[in-house]
Amino acid sequence: MDLPMLDFLKEKNTHTGSEGNFRYKLKPDGEEIKVWAYQTYCLEYCQEHGLMLGEETFPLDARGLEAAAAWLAEQQKKL
């Protein structure tokens, strides 16, 4: 999985990515990273239609980014 460098997120940039049918988004929010995982391409309607695999928040630091990567890997296994 291709995740951004920590500096990219600290500059308040949003990162989206995919692997096959697995989609994910990381968005910095203050001192946290909000992370979403989806099972296919969708926008705002993912949660309403059961396409969202999950969402989680992690600290905006090296450990948080590492935990986000591990969490995303677990979400990807749900497919």
PDB file of N, CA and C in Angstrom:
ATOM      1  N   MET A   1       0.846  -1.165   0.000  1.00  0.00           N
ATOM      2  CA  MET A   1       0.000   0.000   0.000  1.00  0.00           C
ATOM      3  C   MET A   1       0.898   1.237   0.000  1.00  0.00           C
ATOM      4  N   ASP A   2       0.528   2.170  -0.823  1.00  0.00           N
ATOM      5  CA  ASP A   2       1.329   3.376  -0.995  1.00  0.00           C
ATOM      6  C   ASP A   2       0.770   4.503  -0.125  1.00  0.00           C
ATOM      7  N   LEU A   3       1.407   4.744   1.021  1.00  0.00           N
ATOM      8  CA  LEU A   3       0.964   5.814   1.912  1.00  0.00           C
ATOM      9  C   LEU A   3       1.921   6.994   1.807  1.00  0.00           C
ATOM     10  N   PRO A   4       1.433   8.196   2.091  1.00  0.00           N
ATOM     11  CA  PRO A   4       2.281   9.389   1.977  1.00  0.00           C
ATOM     12  C   PRO A   4       3.284   9.485   3.124  1.00  0.00           C
ATOM     13  N   MET A   5       4.254  10.330   2.914  1.00  0.00           N
ATOM     14  CA  MET A   5       5.208  10.650   3.981  1.00  0.00           C
ATOM     15  C   MET A   5       4.475  11.501   5.017  1.00  0.00           C
ATOM     16  N   LEU A   6       4.940  11.466   6.237  1.00  0.00           N
ATOM     17  CA  LEU A   6       4.329  12.210   7.331  1.00  0.00           C
ATOM     18  C   LEU A   6       4.297  13.711   7.039  1.00  0.00           C
ATOM     19  N   ASP A   7       5.359  14.242   6.443  1.00  0.00           N
ATOM     20  CA  ASP A   7       5.411  15.671   6.120  1.00  0.00           C
ATOM     21  C   ASP A   7       4.270  16.087   5.195  1.00  0.00           C
ATOM     22  N   PHE A   8       3.897  15.214   4.268  1.00  0.00           N
ATOM     23  CA  PHE A   8       2.799  15.489   3.347  1.00  0.00           C
ATOM     24  C   PHE A   8       1.504  15.737   4.126  1.00  0.00           C
ATOM     25  N   LEU A   9       1.240  14.879   5.105  1.00  0.00           N
ATOM     26  CA  LEU A   9       0.032  15.020   5.918  1.00  0.00           C
ATOM     27  C   LEU A   9       0.116  16.213   6.861  1.00  0.00           C
ATOM     28  N   LYS A  10       1.295  16.477   7.397  1.00  0.00           N
ATOM     29  CA  LYS A  10       1.452  17.618   8.306  1.00  0.00           C
ATOM     30  C   LYS A  10       1.226  18.948   7.600  1.00  0.00           C
ATOM     31  N   GLU A  11       1.347  18.946   6.280  1.00  0.00           N
ATOM     32  CA  GLU A  11       1.073  20.160   5.494  1.00  0.00           C
ATOM     33  C   GLU A  11      -0.412  20.272   5.143  1.00  0.00           C
ATOM     34  N   LYS A  12      -1.236  19.434   5.795  1.00  0.00           N
ATOM     35  CA  LYS A  12      -2.698  19.447   5.654  1.00  0.00           C
ATOM     36  C   LYS A  12      -3.184  18.955   4.287  1.00  0.00           C
ATOM     37  N   ASN A  13      -2.404  18.063   3.677  1.00  0.00           N
ATOM     38  CA  ASN A  13      -2.790  17.463   2.402  1.00  0.00           C
ATOM     39  C   ASN A  13      -3.566  16.175   2.633  1.00  0.00           C
ATOM     40  N   THR A  14      -4.596  15.952   1.833  1.00  0.00           N
ATOM     41  CA  THR A  14      -5.373  14.715   1.860  1.00  0.00           C
ATOM     42  C   THR A  14      -4.755  13.733   0.879  1.00  0.00           C
ATOM     43  N   HIS A  15      -4.713  12.472   1.272  1.00  0.00           N
ATOM     44  CA  HIS A  15      -4.163  11.426   0.407  1.00  0.00           C
ATOM     45  C   HIS A  15      -5.218  10.360   0.163  1.00  0.00           C
ATOM     46  N   THR A  16      -5.402   9.983  -1.093  1.00  0.00           N
ATOM     47  CA  THR A  16      -6.290   8.877  -1.436  1.00  0.00           C
ATOM     48  C   THR A  16      -5.488   7.840  -2.205  1.00  0.00           C
ATOM     49  N   GLY A  17      -5.910   6.599  -2.102  1.00  0.00           N
ATOM     50  CA  GLY A  17      -5.226   5.535  -2.818  1.00  0.00           C
ATOM     51  C   GLY A  17      -6.123   4.336  -3.017  1.00  0.00           C
ATOM     52  N   SER A  18      -5.614   3.366  -3.761  1.00  0.00           N
ATOM     53  CA  SER A  18      -6.382   2.159  -4.013  1.00  0.00           C
ATOM     54  C   SER A  18      -5.452   1.005  -4.351  1.00  0.00           C
ATOM     55  N   GLU A  19      -5.987  -0.182  -4.146  1.00  0.00           N
ATOM     56  CA  GLU A  19      -5.349  -1.431  -4.545  1.00  0.00           C
ATOM     57  C   GLU A  19      -6.482  -2.351  -4.961  1.00  0.00           C
ATOM     58  N   GLY A  20      -6.627  -2.582  -6.254  1.00  0.00           N
ATOM     59  CA  GLY A  20      -7.757  -3.369  -6.726  1.00  0.00           C
ATOM     60  C   GLY A  20      -9.058  -2.674  -6.370  1.00  0.00           C
ATOM     61  N   ASN A  21      -9.960  -3.377  -5.704  1.00  0.00           N
ATOM     62  CA  ASN A  21     -11.241  -2.790  -5.290  1.00  0.00           C
ATOM     63  C   ASN A  21     -11.165  -2.097  -3.932  1.00  0.00           C
ATOM     64  N   PHE A  22     -10.013  -2.101  -3.310  1.00  0.00           N
ATOM     65  CA  PHE A  22      -9.845  -1.474  -2.000  1.00  0.00           C
ATOM     66  C   PHE A  22      -9.458  -0.013  -2.180  1.00  0.00           C
ATOM     67  N   ARG A  23     -10.222   0.868  -1.549  1.00  0.00           N
ATOM     68  CA  ARG A  23      -9.964   2.312  -1.616  1.00  0.00           C
ATOM     69  C   ARG A  23      -9.757   2.843  -0.205  1.00  0.00           C
ATOM     70  N   TYR A  24      -8.931   3.870  -0.074  1.00  0.00           N
ATOM     71  CA  TYR A  24      -8.691   4.456   1.239  1.00  0.00           C
ATOM     72  C   TYR A  24      -8.390   5.940   1.113  1.00  0.00           C
ATOM     73  N   LYS A  25      -8.600   6.646   2.211  1.00  0.00           N
ATOM     74  CA  LYS A  25      -8.360   8.086   2.255  1.00  0.00           C
ATOM     75  C   LYS A  25      -7.796   8.447   3.617  1.00  0.00           C
ATOM     76  N   LEU A  26      -6.769   9.281   3.634  1.00  0.00           N
ATOM     77  CA  LEU A  26      -6.185   9.814   4.860  1.00  0.00           C
ATOM     78  C   LEU A  26      -6.289  11.333   4.803  1.00  0.00           C
ATOM     79  N   LYS A  27      -6.834  11.913   5.859  1.00  0.00           N
ATOM     80  CA  LYS A  27      -7.011  13.362   5.896  1.00  0.00           C
ATOM     81  C   LYS A  27      -6.586  13.892   7.255  1.00  0.00           C
ATOM     82  N   PRO A  28      -5.603  14.797   7.284  1.00  0.00           N
ATOM     83  CA  PRO A  28      -5.191  15.376   8.563  1.00  0.00           C
ATOM     84  C   PRO A  28      -6.275  16.286   9.122  1.00  0.00           C
ATOM     85  N   ASP A  29      -6.414  16.253  10.443  1.00  0.00           N
ATOM     86  CA  ASP A  29      -7.404  17.077  11.127  1.00  0.00           C
ATOM     87  C   ASP A  29      -6.786  17.498  12.453  1.00  0.00           C
ATOM     88  N   GLY A  30      -6.195  18.671  12.471  1.00  0.00           N
ATOM     89  CA  GLY A  30      -5.494  19.126  13.674  1.00  0.00           C
ATOM     90  C   GLY A  30      -4.286  18.251  13.938  1.00  0.00           C
ATOM     91  N   GLU A  31      -4.249  17.603  15.087  1.00  0.00           N
ATOM     92  CA  GLU A  31      -3.142  16.729  15.463  1.00  0.00           C
ATOM     93  C   GLU A  31      -3.474  15.253  15.234  1.00  0.00           C
ATOM     94  N   GLU A  32      -4.474  15.003  14.384  1.00  0.00           N
ATOM     95  CA  GLU A  32      -4.895  13.628  14.109  1.00  0.00           C
ATOM     96  C   GLU A  32      -4.958  13.374  12.604  1.00  0.00           C
ATOM     97  N   ILE A  33      -4.979  12.092  12.259  1.00  0.00           N
ATOM     98  CA  ILE A  33      -5.200  11.661  10.880  1.00  0.00           C
ATOM     99  C   ILE A  33      -6.512  10.887  10.878  1.00  0.00           C
ATOM    100  N   LYS A  34      -7.459  11.321  10.083  1.00  0.00           N
ATOM    101  CA  LYS A  34      -8.692  10.559   9.899  1.00  0.00           C
ATOM    102  C   LYS A  34      -8.480   9.638   8.707  1.00  0.00           C
ATOM    103  N   VAL A  35      -8.867   8.384   8.885  1.00  0.00           N
ATOM    104  CA  VAL A  35      -8.630   7.378   7.844  1.00  0.00           C
ATOM    105  C   VAL A  35      -9.948   6.666   7.535  1.00  0.00           C
ATOM    106  N   TRP A  36     -10.243   6.519   6.246  1.00  0.00           N
ATOM    107  CA  TRP A  36     -11.429   5.812   5.785  1.00  0.00           C
ATOM    108  C   TRP A  36     -11.002   4.683   4.864  1.00  0.00           C
ATOM    109  N   ALA A  37     -11.739   3.568   4.916  1.00  0.00           N
ATOM    110  CA  ALA A  37     -11.508   2.432   4.027  1.00  0.00           C
ATOM    111  C   ALA A  37     -12.827   2.058   3.362  1.00  0.00           C
ATOM    112  N   TYR A  38     -12.779   1.840   2.057  1.00  0.00           N
ATOM    113  CA  TYR A  38     -13.968   1.498   1.278  1.00  0.00           C
ATOM    114  C   TYR A  38     -13.703   0.243   0.469  1.00  0.00           C
ATOM    115  N   GLN A  39     -14.757  -0.476   0.100  1.00  0.00           N
ATOM    116  CA  GLN A  39     -14.556  -1.688  -0.673  1.00  0.00           C
ATOM    117  C   GLN A  39     -14.677  -1.487  -2.177  1.00  0.00           C
ATOM    118  N   THR A  40     -15.016  -0.316  -2.622  1.00  0.00           N
ATOM    119  CA  THR A  40     -15.071  -0.012  -4.049  1.00  0.00           C
ATOM    120  C   THR A  40     -15.136   1.504  -4.198  1.00  0.00           C
ATOM    121  N   TYR A  41     -15.080   2.003  -5.416  1.00  0.00           N
ATOM    122  CA  TYR A  41     -15.126   3.442  -5.615  1.00  0.00           C
ATOM    123  C   TYR A  41     -16.491   3.989  -5.202  1.00  0.00           C
ATOM    124  N   CYS A  42     -16.491   4.971  -4.352  1.00  0.00           N
ATOM    125  CA  CYS A  42     -17.721   5.653  -3.962  1.00  0.00           C
ATOM    126  C   CYS A  42     -17.352   6.973  -3.307  1.00  0.00           C
ATOM    127  N   LEU A  43     -18.343   7.804  -3.145  1.00  0.00           N
ATOM    128  CA  LEU A  43     -18.092   9.099  -2.509  1.00  0.00           C
ATOM    129  C   LEU A  43     -18.877   9.165  -1.208  1.00  0.00           C
ATOM    130  N   GLU A  44     -19.767  10.097  -1.071  1.00  0.00           N
ATOM    131  CA  GLU A  44     -20.479  10.324   0.179  1.00  0.00           C
ATOM    132  C   GLU A  44     -21.456   9.205   0.550  1.00  0.00           C
ATOM    133  N   TYR A  45     -21.881   8.407  -0.410  1.00  0.00           N
ATOM    134  CA  TYR A  45     -22.899   7.400  -0.134  1.00  0.00           C
ATOM    135  C   TYR A  45     -22.338   6.067   0.355  1.00  0.00           C
ATOM    136  N   CYS A  46     -21.051   5.947   0.546  1.00  0.00           N
ATOM    137  CA  CYS A  46     -20.428   4.674   0.944  1.00  0.00           C
ATOM    138  C   CYS A  46     -21.043   4.083   2.208  1.00  0.00           C
ATOM    139  N   GLN A  47     -21.143   4.876   3.231  1.00  0.00           N
ATOM    140  CA  GLN A  47     -21.638   4.383   4.514  1.00  0.00           C
ATOM    141  C   GLN A  47     -23.109   3.975   4.407  1.00  0.00           C
ATOM    142  N   GLU A  48     -23.887   4.750   3.696  1.00  0.00           N
ATOM    143  CA  GLU A  48     -25.309   4.463   3.546  1.00  0.00           C
ATOM    144  C   GLU A  48     -25.569   3.154   2.801  1.00  0.00           C
ATOM    145  N   HIS A  49     -24.674   2.781   1.896  1.00  0.00           N
ATOM    146  CA  HIS A  49     -24.871   1.596   1.066  1.00  0.00           C
ATOM    147  C   HIS A  49     -23.988   0.422   1.487  1.00  0.00           C
ATOM    148  N   GLY A  50     -23.397   0.485   2.653  1.00  0.00           N
ATOM    149  CA  GLY A  50     -22.605  -0.625   3.158  1.00  0.00           C
ATOM    150  C   GLY A  50     -21.286  -0.830   2.448  1.00  0.00           C
ATOM    151  N   LEU A  51     -20.796   0.177   1.743  1.00  0.00           N
ATOM    152  CA  LEU A  51     -19.535   0.045   1.016  1.00  0.00           C
ATOM    153  C   LEU A  51     -18.332   0.456   1.860  1.00  0.00           C
ATOM    154  N   MET A  52     -18.597   1.121   2.976  1.00  0.00           N
ATOM    155  CA  MET A  52     -17.510   1.549   3.847  1.00  0.00           C
ATOM    156  C   MET A  52     -17.081   0.384   4.733  1.00  0.00           C
ATOM    157  N   LEU A  53     -15.796   0.107   4.724  1.00  0.00           N
ATOM    158  CA  LEU A  53     -15.261  -0.957   5.570  1.00  0.00           C
ATOM    159  C   LEU A  53     -15.014  -0.456   6.984  1.00  0.00           C
ATOM    160  N   GLY A  54     -14.718   0.834   7.111  1.00  0.00           N
ATOM    161  CA  GLY A  54     -14.491   1.398   8.432  1.00  0.00           C
ATOM    162  C   GLY A  54     -13.845   2.763   8.357  1.00  0.00           C
ATOM    163  N   GLU A  55     -13.812   3.418   9.491  1.00  0.00           N
ATOM    164  CA  GLU A  55     -13.105   4.696   9.621  1.00  0.00           C
ATOM    165  C   GLU A  55     -12.488   4.737  11.011  1.00  0.00           C
ATOM    166  N   GLU A  56     -11.357   5.408  11.109  1.00  0.00           N
ATOM    167  CA  GLU A  56     -10.608   5.438  12.363  1.00  0.00           C
ATOM    168  C   GLU A  56      -9.803   6.725  12.415  1.00  0.00           C
ATOM    169  N   THR A  57      -9.370   7.095  13.592  1.00  0.00           N
ATOM    170  CA  THR A  57      -8.546   8.288  13.793  1.00  0.00           C
ATOM    171  C   THR A  57      -7.263   7.888  14.515  1.00  0.00           C
ATOM    172  N   PHE A  58      -6.151   8.466  14.076  1.00  0.00           N
ATOM    173  CA  PHE A  58      -4.835   8.171  14.648  1.00  0.00           C
ATOM    174  C   PHE A  58      -4.092   9.480  14.895  1.00  0.00           C
ATOM    175  N   PRO A  59      -3.106   9.473  15.792  1.00  0.00           N
ATOM    176  CA  PRO A  59      -2.297  10.678  16.005  1.00  0.00           C
ATOM    177  C   PRO A  59      -1.508  11.037  14.740  1.00  0.00           C
ATOM    178  N   LEU A  60      -1.323  12.309  14.515  1.00  0.00           N
ATOM    179  CA  LEU A  60      -0.567  12.784  13.360  1.00  0.00           C
ATOM    180  C   LEU A  60       0.920  12.787  13.716  1.00  0.00           C
ATOM    181  N   ASP A  61       1.477  11.584  13.817  1.00  0.00           N
ATOM    182  CA  ASP A  61       2.904  11.408  14.073  1.00  0.00           C
ATOM    183  C   ASP A  61       3.337  10.088  13.441  1.00  0.00           C
ATOM    184  N   ALA A  62       4.614   9.766  13.564  1.00  0.00           N
ATOM    185  CA  ALA A  62       5.147   8.555  12.921  1.00  0.00           C
ATOM    186  C   ALA A  62       4.437   7.294  13.412  1.00  0.00           C
ATOM    187  N   ARG A  63       4.204   7.196  14.703  1.00  0.00           N
ATOM    188  CA  ARG A  63       3.495   6.029  15.250  1.00  0.00           C
ATOM    189  C   ARG A  63       2.059   5.953  14.741  1.00  0.00           C
ATOM    190  N   GLY A  64       1.419   7.089  14.663  1.00  0.00           N
ATOM    191  CA  GLY A  64       0.051   7.133  14.173  1.00  0.00           C
ATOM    192  C   GLY A  64      -0.046   6.698  12.716  1.00  0.00           C
ATOM    193  N   LEU A  65       0.904   7.145  11.899  1.00  0.00           N
ATOM    194  CA  LEU A  65       0.912   6.753  10.492  1.00  0.00           C
ATOM    195  C   LEU A  65       1.172   5.254  10.357  1.00  0.00           C
ATOM    196  N   GLU A  66       2.049   4.731  11.186  1.00  0.00           N
ATOM    197  CA  GLU A  66       2.322   3.287  11.190  1.00  0.00           C
ATOM    198  C   GLU A  66       1.071   2.510  11.615  1.00  0.00           C
ATOM    199  N   ALA A  67       0.377   3.000  12.633  1.00  0.00           N
ATOM    200  CA  ALA A  67      -0.854   2.349  13.090  1.00  0.00           C
ATOM    201  C   ALA A  67      -1.941   2.439  12.014  1.00  0.00           C
ATOM    202  N   ALA A  68      -1.996   3.558  11.308  1.00  0.00           N
ATOM    203  CA  ALA A  68      -2.974   3.719  10.224  1.00  0.00           C
ATOM    204  C   ALA A  68      -2.707   2.706   9.119  1.00  0.00           C
ATOM    205  N   ALA A  69      -1.441   2.505   8.789  1.00  0.00           N
ATOM    206  CA  ALA A  69      -1.083   1.526   7.758  1.00  0.00           C
ATOM    207  C   ALA A  69      -1.495   0.121   8.172  1.00  0.00           C
ATOM    208  N   ALA A  70      -1.254  -0.223   9.430  1.00  0.00           N
ATOM    209  CA  ALA A  70      -1.643  -1.547   9.935  1.00  0.00           C
ATOM    210  C   ALA A  70      -3.157  -1.699   9.929  1.00  0.00           C
ATOM    211  N   TRP A  71      -3.864  -0.654  10.322  1.00  0.00           N
ATOM    212  CA  TRP A  71      -5.326  -0.699  10.341  1.00  0.00           C
ATOM    213  C   TRP A  71      -5.876  -0.864   8.926  1.00  0.00           C
ATOM    214  N   LEU A  72      -5.311  -0.124   7.973  1.00  0.00           N
ATOM    215  CA  LEU A  72      -5.756  -0.242   6.589  1.00  0.00           C
ATOM    216  C   LEU A  72      -5.511  -1.654   6.053  1.00  0.00           C
ATOM    217  N   ALA A  73      -4.375  -2.249   6.401  1.00  0.00           N
ATOM    218  CA  ALA A  73      -4.085  -3.619   5.966  1.00  0.00           C
ATOM    219  C   ALA A  73      -5.137  -4.582   6.505  1.00  0.00           C
ATOM    220  N   GLU A  74      -5.574  -4.379   7.744  1.00  0.00           N
ATOM    221  CA  GLU A  74      -6.622  -5.216   8.319  1.00  0.00           C
ATOM    222  C   GLU A  74      -7.953  -5.014   7.606  1.00  0.00           C
ATOM    223  N   GLN A  75      -8.260  -3.777   7.252  1.00  0.00           N
ATOM    224  CA  GLN A  75      -9.513  -3.492   6.539  1.00  0.00           C
ATOM    225  C   GLN A  75      -9.501  -4.141   5.158  1.00  0.00           C
ATOM    226  N   GLN A  76      -8.343  -4.113   4.522  1.00  0.00           N
ATOM    227  CA  GLN A  76      -8.221  -4.700   3.184  1.00  0.00           C
ATOM    228  C   GLN A  76      -8.478  -6.212   3.224  1.00  0.00           C
ATOM    229  N   LYS A  77      -8.159  -6.858   4.313  1.00  0.00           N
ATOM    230  CA  LYS A  77      -8.389  -8.296   4.450  1.00  0.00           C
ATOM    231  C   LYS A  77      -9.878  -8.640   4.478  1.00  0.00           C
ATOM    232  N   LYS A  78     -10.726  -7.666   4.741  1.00  0.00           N
ATOM    233  CA  LYS A  78     -12.170  -7.902   4.795  1.00  0.00           C
ATOM    234  C   LYS A  78     -12.771  -8.160   3.408  1.00  0.00           C
ATOM    235  N   LEU A  79     -12.031  -7.806   2.363  1.00  0.00           N
ATOM    236  CA  LEU A  79     -12.565  -7.982   1.005  1.00  0.00           C
ATOM    237  C   LEU A  79     -12.540  -9.436   0.586  1.00  0.00           C
TER     238      LEU A  79
END
